[in-house]
Tab-separated table of N, CA and C in Angstrom:
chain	number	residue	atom	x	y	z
A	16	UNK	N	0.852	-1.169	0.000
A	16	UNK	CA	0.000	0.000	0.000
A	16	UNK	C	0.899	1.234	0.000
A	17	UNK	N	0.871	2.027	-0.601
A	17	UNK	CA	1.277	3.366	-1.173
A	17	UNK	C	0.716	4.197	0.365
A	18	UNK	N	1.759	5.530	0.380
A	18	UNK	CA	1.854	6.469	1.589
A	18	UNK	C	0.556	7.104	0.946
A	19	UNK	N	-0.035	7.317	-0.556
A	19	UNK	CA	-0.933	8.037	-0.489
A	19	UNK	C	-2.291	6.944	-0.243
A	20	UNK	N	-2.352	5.788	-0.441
A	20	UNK	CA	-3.351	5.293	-0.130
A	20	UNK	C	-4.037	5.501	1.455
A	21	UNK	N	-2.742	5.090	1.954
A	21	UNK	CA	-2.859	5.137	3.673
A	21	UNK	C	-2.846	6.268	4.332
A	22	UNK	N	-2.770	7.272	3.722
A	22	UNK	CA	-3.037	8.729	4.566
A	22	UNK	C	-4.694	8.991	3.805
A	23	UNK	N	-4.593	8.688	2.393
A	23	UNK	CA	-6.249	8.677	1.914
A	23	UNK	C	-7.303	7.774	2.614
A	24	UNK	N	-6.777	6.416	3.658
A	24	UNK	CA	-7.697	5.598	4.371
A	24	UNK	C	-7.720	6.075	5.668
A	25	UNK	N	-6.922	6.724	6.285
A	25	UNK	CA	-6.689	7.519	7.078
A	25	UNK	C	-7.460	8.330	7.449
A	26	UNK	N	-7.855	9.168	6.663
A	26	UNK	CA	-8.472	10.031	6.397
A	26	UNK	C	-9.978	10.175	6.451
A	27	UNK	N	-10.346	9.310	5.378
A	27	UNK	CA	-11.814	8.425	5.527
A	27	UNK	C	-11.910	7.638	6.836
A	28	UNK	N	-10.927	7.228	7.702
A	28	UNK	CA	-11.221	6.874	9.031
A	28	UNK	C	-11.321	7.724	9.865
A	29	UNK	N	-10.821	8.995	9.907
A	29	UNK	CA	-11.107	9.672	10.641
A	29	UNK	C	-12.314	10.901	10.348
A	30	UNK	N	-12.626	10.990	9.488
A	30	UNK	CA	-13.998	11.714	9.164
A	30	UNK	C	-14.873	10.411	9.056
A	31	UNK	N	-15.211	9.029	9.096
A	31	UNK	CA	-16.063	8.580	9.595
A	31	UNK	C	-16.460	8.408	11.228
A	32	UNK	N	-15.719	8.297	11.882
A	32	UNK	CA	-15.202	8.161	13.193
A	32	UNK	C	-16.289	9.853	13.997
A	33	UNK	N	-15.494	10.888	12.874
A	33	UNK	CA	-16.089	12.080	13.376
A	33	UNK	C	-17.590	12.336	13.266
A	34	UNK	N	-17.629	11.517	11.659
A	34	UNK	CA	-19.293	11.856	11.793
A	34	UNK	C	-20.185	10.796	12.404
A	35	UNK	N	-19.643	9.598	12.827
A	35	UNK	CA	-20.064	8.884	13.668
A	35	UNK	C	-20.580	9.068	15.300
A	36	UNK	N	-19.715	10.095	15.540
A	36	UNK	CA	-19.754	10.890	17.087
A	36	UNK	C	-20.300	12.036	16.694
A	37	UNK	N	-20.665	12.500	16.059
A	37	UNK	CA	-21.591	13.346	15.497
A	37	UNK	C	-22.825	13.589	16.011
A	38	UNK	N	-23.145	11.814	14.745
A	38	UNK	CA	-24.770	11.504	14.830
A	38	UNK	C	-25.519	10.644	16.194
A	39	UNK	N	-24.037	10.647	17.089
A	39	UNK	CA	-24.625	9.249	18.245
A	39	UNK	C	-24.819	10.582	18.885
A	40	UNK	N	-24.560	11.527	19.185
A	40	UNK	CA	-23.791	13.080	20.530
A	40	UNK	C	-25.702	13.650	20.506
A	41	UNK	N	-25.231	13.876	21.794
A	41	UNK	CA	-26.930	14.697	22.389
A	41	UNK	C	-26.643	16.190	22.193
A	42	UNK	N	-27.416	17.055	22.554
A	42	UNK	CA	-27.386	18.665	22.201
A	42	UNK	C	-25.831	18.358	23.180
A	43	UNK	N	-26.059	18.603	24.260
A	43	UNK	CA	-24.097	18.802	25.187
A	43	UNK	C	-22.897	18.430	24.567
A	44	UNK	N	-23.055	17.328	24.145
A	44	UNK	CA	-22.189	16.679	23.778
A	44	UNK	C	-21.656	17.684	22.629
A	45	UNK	N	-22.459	17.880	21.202
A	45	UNK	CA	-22.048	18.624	20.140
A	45	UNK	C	-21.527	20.422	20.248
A	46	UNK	N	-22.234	20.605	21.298
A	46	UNK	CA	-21.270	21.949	21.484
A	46	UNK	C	-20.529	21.687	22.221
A	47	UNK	N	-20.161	20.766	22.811
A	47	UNK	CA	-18.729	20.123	23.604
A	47	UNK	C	-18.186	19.916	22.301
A	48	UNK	N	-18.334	19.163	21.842
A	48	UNK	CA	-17.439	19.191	20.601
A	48	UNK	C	-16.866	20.311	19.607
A	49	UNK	N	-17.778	21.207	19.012
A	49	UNK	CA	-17.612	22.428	18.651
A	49	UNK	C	-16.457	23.592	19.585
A	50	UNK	N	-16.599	23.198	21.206
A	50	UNK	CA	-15.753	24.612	21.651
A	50	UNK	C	-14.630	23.022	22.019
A	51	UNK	N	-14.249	21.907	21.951
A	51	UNK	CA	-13.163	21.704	21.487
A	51	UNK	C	-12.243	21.519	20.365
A	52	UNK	N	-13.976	21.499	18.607
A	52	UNK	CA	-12.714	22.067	17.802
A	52	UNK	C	-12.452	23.324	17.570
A	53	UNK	N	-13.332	24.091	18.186
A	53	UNK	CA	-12.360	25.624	18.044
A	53	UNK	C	-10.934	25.655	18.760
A	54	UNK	N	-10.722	24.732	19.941
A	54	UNK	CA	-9.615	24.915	20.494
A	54	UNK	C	-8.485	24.426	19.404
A	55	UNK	N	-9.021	23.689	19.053
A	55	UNK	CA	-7.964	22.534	18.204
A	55	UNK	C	-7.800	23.917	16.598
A	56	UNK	N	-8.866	24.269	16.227
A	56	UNK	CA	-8.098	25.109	15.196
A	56	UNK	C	-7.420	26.192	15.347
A	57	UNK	N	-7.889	26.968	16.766
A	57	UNK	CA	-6.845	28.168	17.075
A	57	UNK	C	-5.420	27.444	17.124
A	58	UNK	N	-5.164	26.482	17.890
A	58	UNK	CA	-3.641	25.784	17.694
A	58	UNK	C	-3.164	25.409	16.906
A	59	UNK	N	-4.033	24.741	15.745
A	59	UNK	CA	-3.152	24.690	14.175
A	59	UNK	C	-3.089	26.298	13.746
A	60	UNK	N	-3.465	26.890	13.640
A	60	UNK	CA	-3.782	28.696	13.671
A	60	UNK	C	-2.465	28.729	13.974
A	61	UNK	N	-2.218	28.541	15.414
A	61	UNK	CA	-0.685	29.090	15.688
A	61	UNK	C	0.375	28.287	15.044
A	62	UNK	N	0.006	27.058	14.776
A	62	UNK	CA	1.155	26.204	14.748
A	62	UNK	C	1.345	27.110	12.825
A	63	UNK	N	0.420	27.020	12.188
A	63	UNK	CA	0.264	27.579	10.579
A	63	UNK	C	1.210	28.936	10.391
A	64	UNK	N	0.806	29.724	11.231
A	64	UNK	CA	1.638	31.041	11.541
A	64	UNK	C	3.011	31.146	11.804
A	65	UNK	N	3.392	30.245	12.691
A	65	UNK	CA	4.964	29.376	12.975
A	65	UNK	C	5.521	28.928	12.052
A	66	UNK	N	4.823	28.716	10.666
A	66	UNK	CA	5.612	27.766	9.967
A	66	UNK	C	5.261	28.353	8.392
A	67	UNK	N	4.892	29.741	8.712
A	67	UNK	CA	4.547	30.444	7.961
A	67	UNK	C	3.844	29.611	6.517
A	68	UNK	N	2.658	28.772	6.477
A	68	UNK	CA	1.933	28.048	5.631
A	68	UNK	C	0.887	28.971	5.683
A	69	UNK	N	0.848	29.877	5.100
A	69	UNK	CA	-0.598	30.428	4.570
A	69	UNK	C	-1.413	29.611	4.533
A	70	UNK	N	-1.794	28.977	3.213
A	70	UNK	CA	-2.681	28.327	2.939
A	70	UNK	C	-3.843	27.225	4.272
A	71	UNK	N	-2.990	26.646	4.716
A	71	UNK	CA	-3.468	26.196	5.946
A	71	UNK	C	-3.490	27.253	7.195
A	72	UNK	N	-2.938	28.036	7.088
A	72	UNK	CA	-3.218	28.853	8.471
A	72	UNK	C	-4.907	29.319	7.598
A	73	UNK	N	-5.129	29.924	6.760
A	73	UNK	CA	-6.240	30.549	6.383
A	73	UNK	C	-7.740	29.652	6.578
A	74	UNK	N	-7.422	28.223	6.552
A	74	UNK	CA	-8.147	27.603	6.479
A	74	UNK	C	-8.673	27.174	7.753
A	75	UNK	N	-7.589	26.987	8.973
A	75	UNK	CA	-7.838	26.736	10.366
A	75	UNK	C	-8.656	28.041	10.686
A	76	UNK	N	-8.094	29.197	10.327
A	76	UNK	CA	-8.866	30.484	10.745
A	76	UNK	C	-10.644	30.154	10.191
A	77	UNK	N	-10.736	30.059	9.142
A	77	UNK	CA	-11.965	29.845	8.924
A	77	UNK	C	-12.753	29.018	9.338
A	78	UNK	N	-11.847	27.757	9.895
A	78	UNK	CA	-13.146	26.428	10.557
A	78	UNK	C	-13.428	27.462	11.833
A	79	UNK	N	-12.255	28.156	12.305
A	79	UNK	CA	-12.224	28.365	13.919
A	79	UNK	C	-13.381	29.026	13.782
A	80	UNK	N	-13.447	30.173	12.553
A	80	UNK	CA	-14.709	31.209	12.705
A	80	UNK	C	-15.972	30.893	12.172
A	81	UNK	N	-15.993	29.560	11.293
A	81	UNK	CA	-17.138	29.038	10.861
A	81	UNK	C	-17.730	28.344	12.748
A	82	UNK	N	-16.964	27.981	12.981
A	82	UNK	CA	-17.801	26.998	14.781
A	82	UNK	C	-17.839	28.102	15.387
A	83	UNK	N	-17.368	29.395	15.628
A	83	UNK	CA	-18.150	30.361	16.439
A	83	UNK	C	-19.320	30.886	15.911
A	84	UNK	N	-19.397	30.661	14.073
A	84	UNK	CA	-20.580	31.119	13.906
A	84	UNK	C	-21.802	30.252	14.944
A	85	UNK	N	-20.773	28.614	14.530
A	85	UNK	CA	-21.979	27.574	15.192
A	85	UNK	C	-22.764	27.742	16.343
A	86	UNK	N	-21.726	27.993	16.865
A	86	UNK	CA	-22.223	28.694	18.582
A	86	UNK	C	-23.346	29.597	18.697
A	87	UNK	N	-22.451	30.936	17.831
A	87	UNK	CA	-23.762	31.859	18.148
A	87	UNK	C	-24.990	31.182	17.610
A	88	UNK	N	-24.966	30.703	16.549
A	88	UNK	CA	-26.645	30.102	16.661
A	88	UNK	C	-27.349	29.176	17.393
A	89	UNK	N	-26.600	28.465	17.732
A	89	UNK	CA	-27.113	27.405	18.522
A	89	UNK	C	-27.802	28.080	20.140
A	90	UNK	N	-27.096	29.679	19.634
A	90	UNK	CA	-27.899	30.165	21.709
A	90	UNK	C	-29.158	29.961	21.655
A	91	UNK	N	-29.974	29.950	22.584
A	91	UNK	CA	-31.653	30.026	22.674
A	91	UNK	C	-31.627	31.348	23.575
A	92	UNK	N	-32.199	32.121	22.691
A	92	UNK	CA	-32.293	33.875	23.348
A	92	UNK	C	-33.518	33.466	24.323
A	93	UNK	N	-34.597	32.871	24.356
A	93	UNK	CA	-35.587	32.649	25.148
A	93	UNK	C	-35.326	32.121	26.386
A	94	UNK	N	-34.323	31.518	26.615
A	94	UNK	CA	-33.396	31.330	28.034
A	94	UNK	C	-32.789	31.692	28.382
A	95	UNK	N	-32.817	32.437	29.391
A	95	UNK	CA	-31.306	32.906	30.186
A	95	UNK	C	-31.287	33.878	29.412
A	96	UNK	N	-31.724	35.420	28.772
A	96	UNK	CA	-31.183	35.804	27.767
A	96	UNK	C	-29.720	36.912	27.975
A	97	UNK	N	-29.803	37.084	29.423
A	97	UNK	CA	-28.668	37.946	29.865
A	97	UNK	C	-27.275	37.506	29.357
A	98	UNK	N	-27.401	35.922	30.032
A	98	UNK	CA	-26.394	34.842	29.714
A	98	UNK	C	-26.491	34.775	28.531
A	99	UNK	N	-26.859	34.377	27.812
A	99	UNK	CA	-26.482	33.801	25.727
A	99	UNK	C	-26.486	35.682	25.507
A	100	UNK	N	-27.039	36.473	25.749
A	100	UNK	CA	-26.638	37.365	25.664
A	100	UNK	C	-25.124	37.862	25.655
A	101	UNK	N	-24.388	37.524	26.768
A	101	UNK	CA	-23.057	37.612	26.705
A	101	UNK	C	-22.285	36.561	26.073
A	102	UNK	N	-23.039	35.640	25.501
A	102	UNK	CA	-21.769	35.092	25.135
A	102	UNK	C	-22.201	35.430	23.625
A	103	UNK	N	-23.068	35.368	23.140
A	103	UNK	CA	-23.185	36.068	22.018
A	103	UNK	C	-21.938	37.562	21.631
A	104	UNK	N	-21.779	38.122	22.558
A	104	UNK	CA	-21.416	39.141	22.281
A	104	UNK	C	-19.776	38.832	22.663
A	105	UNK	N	-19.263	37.614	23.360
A	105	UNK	CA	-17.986	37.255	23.554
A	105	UNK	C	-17.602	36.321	22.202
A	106	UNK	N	-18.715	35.848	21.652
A	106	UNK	CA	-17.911	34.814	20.417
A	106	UNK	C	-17.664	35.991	19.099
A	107	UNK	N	-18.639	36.930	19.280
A	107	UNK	CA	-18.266	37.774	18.452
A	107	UNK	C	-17.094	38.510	18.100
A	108	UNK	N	-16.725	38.915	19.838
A	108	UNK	CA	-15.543	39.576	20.186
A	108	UNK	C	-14.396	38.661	19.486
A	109	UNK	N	-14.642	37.186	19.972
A	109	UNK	CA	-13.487	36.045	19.874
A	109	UNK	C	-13.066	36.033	18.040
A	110	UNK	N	-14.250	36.454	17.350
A	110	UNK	CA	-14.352	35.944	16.025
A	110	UNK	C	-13.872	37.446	15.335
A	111	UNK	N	-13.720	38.570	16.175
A	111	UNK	CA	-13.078	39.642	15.756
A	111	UNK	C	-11.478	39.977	15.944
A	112	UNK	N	-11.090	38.686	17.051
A	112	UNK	CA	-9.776	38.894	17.266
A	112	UNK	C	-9.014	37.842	16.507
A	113	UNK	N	-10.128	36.875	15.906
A	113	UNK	CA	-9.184	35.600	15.308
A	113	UNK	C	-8.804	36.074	13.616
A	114	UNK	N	-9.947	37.480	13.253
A	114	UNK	CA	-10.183	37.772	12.235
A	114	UNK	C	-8.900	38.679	12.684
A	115	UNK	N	-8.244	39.874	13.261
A	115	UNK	CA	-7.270	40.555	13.593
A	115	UNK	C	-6.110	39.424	13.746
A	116	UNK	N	-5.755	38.223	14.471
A	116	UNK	CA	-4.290	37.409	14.141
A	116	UNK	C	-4.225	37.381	12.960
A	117	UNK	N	-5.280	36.539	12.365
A	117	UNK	CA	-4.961	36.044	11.250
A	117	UNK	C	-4.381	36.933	9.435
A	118	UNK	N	-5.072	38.378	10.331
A	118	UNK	CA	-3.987	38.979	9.334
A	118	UNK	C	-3.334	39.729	9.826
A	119	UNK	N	-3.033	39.955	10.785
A	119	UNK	CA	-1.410	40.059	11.420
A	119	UNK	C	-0.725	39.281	11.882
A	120	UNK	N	-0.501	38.072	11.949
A	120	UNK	CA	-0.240	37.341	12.358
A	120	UNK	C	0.720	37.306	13.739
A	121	UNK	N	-0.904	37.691	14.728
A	121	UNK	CA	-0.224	37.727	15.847
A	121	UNK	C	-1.025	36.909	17.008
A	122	UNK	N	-0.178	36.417	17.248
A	122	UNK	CA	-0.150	35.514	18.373
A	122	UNK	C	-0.602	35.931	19.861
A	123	UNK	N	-0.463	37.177	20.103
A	123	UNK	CA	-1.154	37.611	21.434
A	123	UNK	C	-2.318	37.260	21.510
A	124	UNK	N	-3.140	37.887	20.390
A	124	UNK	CA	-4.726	37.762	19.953
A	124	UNK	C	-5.231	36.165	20.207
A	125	UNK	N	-4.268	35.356	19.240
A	125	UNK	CA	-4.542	34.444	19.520
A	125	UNK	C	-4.268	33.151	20.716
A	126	UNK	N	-3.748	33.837	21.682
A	126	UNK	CA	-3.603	33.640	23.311
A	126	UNK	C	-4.952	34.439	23.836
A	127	UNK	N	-5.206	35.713	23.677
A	127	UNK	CA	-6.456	35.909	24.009
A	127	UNK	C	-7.663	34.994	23.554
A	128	UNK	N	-7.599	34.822	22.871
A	128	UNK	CA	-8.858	33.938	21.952
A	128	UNK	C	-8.919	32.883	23.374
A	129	UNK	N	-7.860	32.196	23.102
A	129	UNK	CA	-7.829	30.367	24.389
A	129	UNK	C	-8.177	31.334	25.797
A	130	UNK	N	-7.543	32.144	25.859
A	130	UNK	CA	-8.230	32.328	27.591
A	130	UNK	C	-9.666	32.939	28.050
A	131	UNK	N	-10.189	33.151	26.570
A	131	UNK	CA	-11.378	33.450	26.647
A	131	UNK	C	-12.619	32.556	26.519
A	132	UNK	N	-12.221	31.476	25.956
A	132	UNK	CA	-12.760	30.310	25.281
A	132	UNK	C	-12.831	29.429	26.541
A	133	UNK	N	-11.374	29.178	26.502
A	133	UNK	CA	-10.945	28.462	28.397
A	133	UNK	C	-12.567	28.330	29.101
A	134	UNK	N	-12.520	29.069	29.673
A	134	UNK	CA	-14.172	28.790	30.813
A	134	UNK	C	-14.889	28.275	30.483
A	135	UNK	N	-15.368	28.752	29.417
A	135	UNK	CA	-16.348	28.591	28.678
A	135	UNK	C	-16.485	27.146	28.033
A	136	UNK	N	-15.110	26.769	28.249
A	136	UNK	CA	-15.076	24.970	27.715
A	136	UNK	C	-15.159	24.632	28.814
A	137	UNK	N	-14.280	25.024	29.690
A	137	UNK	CA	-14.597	24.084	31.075
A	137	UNK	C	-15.610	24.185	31.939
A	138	UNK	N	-16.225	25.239	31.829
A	138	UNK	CA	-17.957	24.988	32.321
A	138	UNK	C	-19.067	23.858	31.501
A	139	UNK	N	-18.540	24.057	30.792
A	139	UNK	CA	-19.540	23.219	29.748
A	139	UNK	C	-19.064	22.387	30.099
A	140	UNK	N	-17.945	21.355	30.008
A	140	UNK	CA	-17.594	19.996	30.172
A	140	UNK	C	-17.962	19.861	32.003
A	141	UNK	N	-17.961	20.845	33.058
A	141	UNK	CA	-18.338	20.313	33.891
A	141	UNK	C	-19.372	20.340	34.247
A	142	UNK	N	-20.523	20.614	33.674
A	142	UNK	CA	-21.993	20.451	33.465
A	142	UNK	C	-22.864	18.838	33.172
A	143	UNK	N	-21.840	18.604	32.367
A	143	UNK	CA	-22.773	17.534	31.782
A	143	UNK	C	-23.269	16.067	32.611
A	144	UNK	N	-23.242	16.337	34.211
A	144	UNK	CA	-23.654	15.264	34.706
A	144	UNK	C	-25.108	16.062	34.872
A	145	UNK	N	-24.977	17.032	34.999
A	145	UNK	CA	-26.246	18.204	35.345
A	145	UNK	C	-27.445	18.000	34.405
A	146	UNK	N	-26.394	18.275	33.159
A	146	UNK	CA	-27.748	18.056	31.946
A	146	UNK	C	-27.931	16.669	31.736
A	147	UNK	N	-27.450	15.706	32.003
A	147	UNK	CA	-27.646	14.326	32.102
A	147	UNK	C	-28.791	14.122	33.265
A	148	UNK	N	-28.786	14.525	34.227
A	148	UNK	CA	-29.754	14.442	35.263
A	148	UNK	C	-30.680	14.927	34.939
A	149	UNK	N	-30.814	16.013	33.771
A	149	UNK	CA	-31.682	16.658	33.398
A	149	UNK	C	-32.874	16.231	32.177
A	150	UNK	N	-31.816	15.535	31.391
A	150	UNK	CA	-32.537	14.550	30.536
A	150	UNK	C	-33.448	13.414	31.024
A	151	UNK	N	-32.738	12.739	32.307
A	151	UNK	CA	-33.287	11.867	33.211
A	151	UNK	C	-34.515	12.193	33.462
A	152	UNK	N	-34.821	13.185	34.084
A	152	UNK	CA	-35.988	13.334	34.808
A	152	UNK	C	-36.844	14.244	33.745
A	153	UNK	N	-36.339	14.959	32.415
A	153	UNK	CA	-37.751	15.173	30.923
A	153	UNK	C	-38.152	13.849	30.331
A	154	UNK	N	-39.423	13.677	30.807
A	154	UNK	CA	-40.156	13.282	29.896
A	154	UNK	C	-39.881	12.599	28.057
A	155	UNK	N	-39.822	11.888	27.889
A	155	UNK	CA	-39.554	11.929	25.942
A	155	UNK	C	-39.696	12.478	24.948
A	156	UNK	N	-41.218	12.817	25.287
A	156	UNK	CA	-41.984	13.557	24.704
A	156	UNK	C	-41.692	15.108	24.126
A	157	UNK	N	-40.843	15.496	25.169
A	157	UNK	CA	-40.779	17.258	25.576
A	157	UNK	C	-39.671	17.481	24.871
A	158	UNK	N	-38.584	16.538	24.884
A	158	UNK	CA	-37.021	16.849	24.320
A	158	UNK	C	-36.768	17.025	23.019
């Protein structure tokens, strides 16, 4: 087998794999997923910038800012609206500073980006016994 076969099966294993955890993942789970691949593309972001690859730095920038679009939509303004309120207005911020590294290629910004993101992942990941308890006790019907 050829290096291009096996990075091409590779490949297809790992975008099945992804969309496999995809389609099994409950609402938590998928924006758990989403604010860890934003983490994961701000760091190819930096690593792209380091190694001065345009082409791929441009492209990490764009997944990073395509999943904050994800975010902001996924808020429900009808809950909490103070809360999705602010974070609405923090992914924006986040998606204005990733839009500022990426053409300056600066790295502060994109240290701001992770420490802003930071909480905001780790609240969410330490929630989910909460919303699990929460699913528990809705009904089928309602969800």
């Amino acid at each position: 087998m050829s290096y291009a076969m096996m990075r091409s099966a590779g490949s297809l294993y790992r975008q099945t794999s992804a969309q496999g955890s995809v389609e099994g993942a409950d609402r938590h789970q998928l924006i758990g997923m989403l604010l860890d691949g934003l983490v994961d593309r701000v760091n190819q972001a930096r690593g792209h910038i380091l190694h001065r690859d345009i082409p791929a730095k441009g492209q990490s920038f764009s997944k990073a800012i395509a999943i904050l679009t994800e975010l902001r939509e996924s808020l429900d303004h009808t809950v909490e609206p103070s809360l999705t309120g602010r974070l609405d207005g923090l992914y924006d911020y986040v998606t204005r500073r990733l839009l500022f590294a990426q053409l300056n290629d600066d790295l502060g910004a994109l240290d701001e980006c992770q420490r802003l993101i930071a909480p905001i992942r780790e609240g969410w990941q330490s929630i989910r016994s909460d919303f699990l308890a929460q699913q528990a006790s809705t009904p089928v019907a309602s969800r």
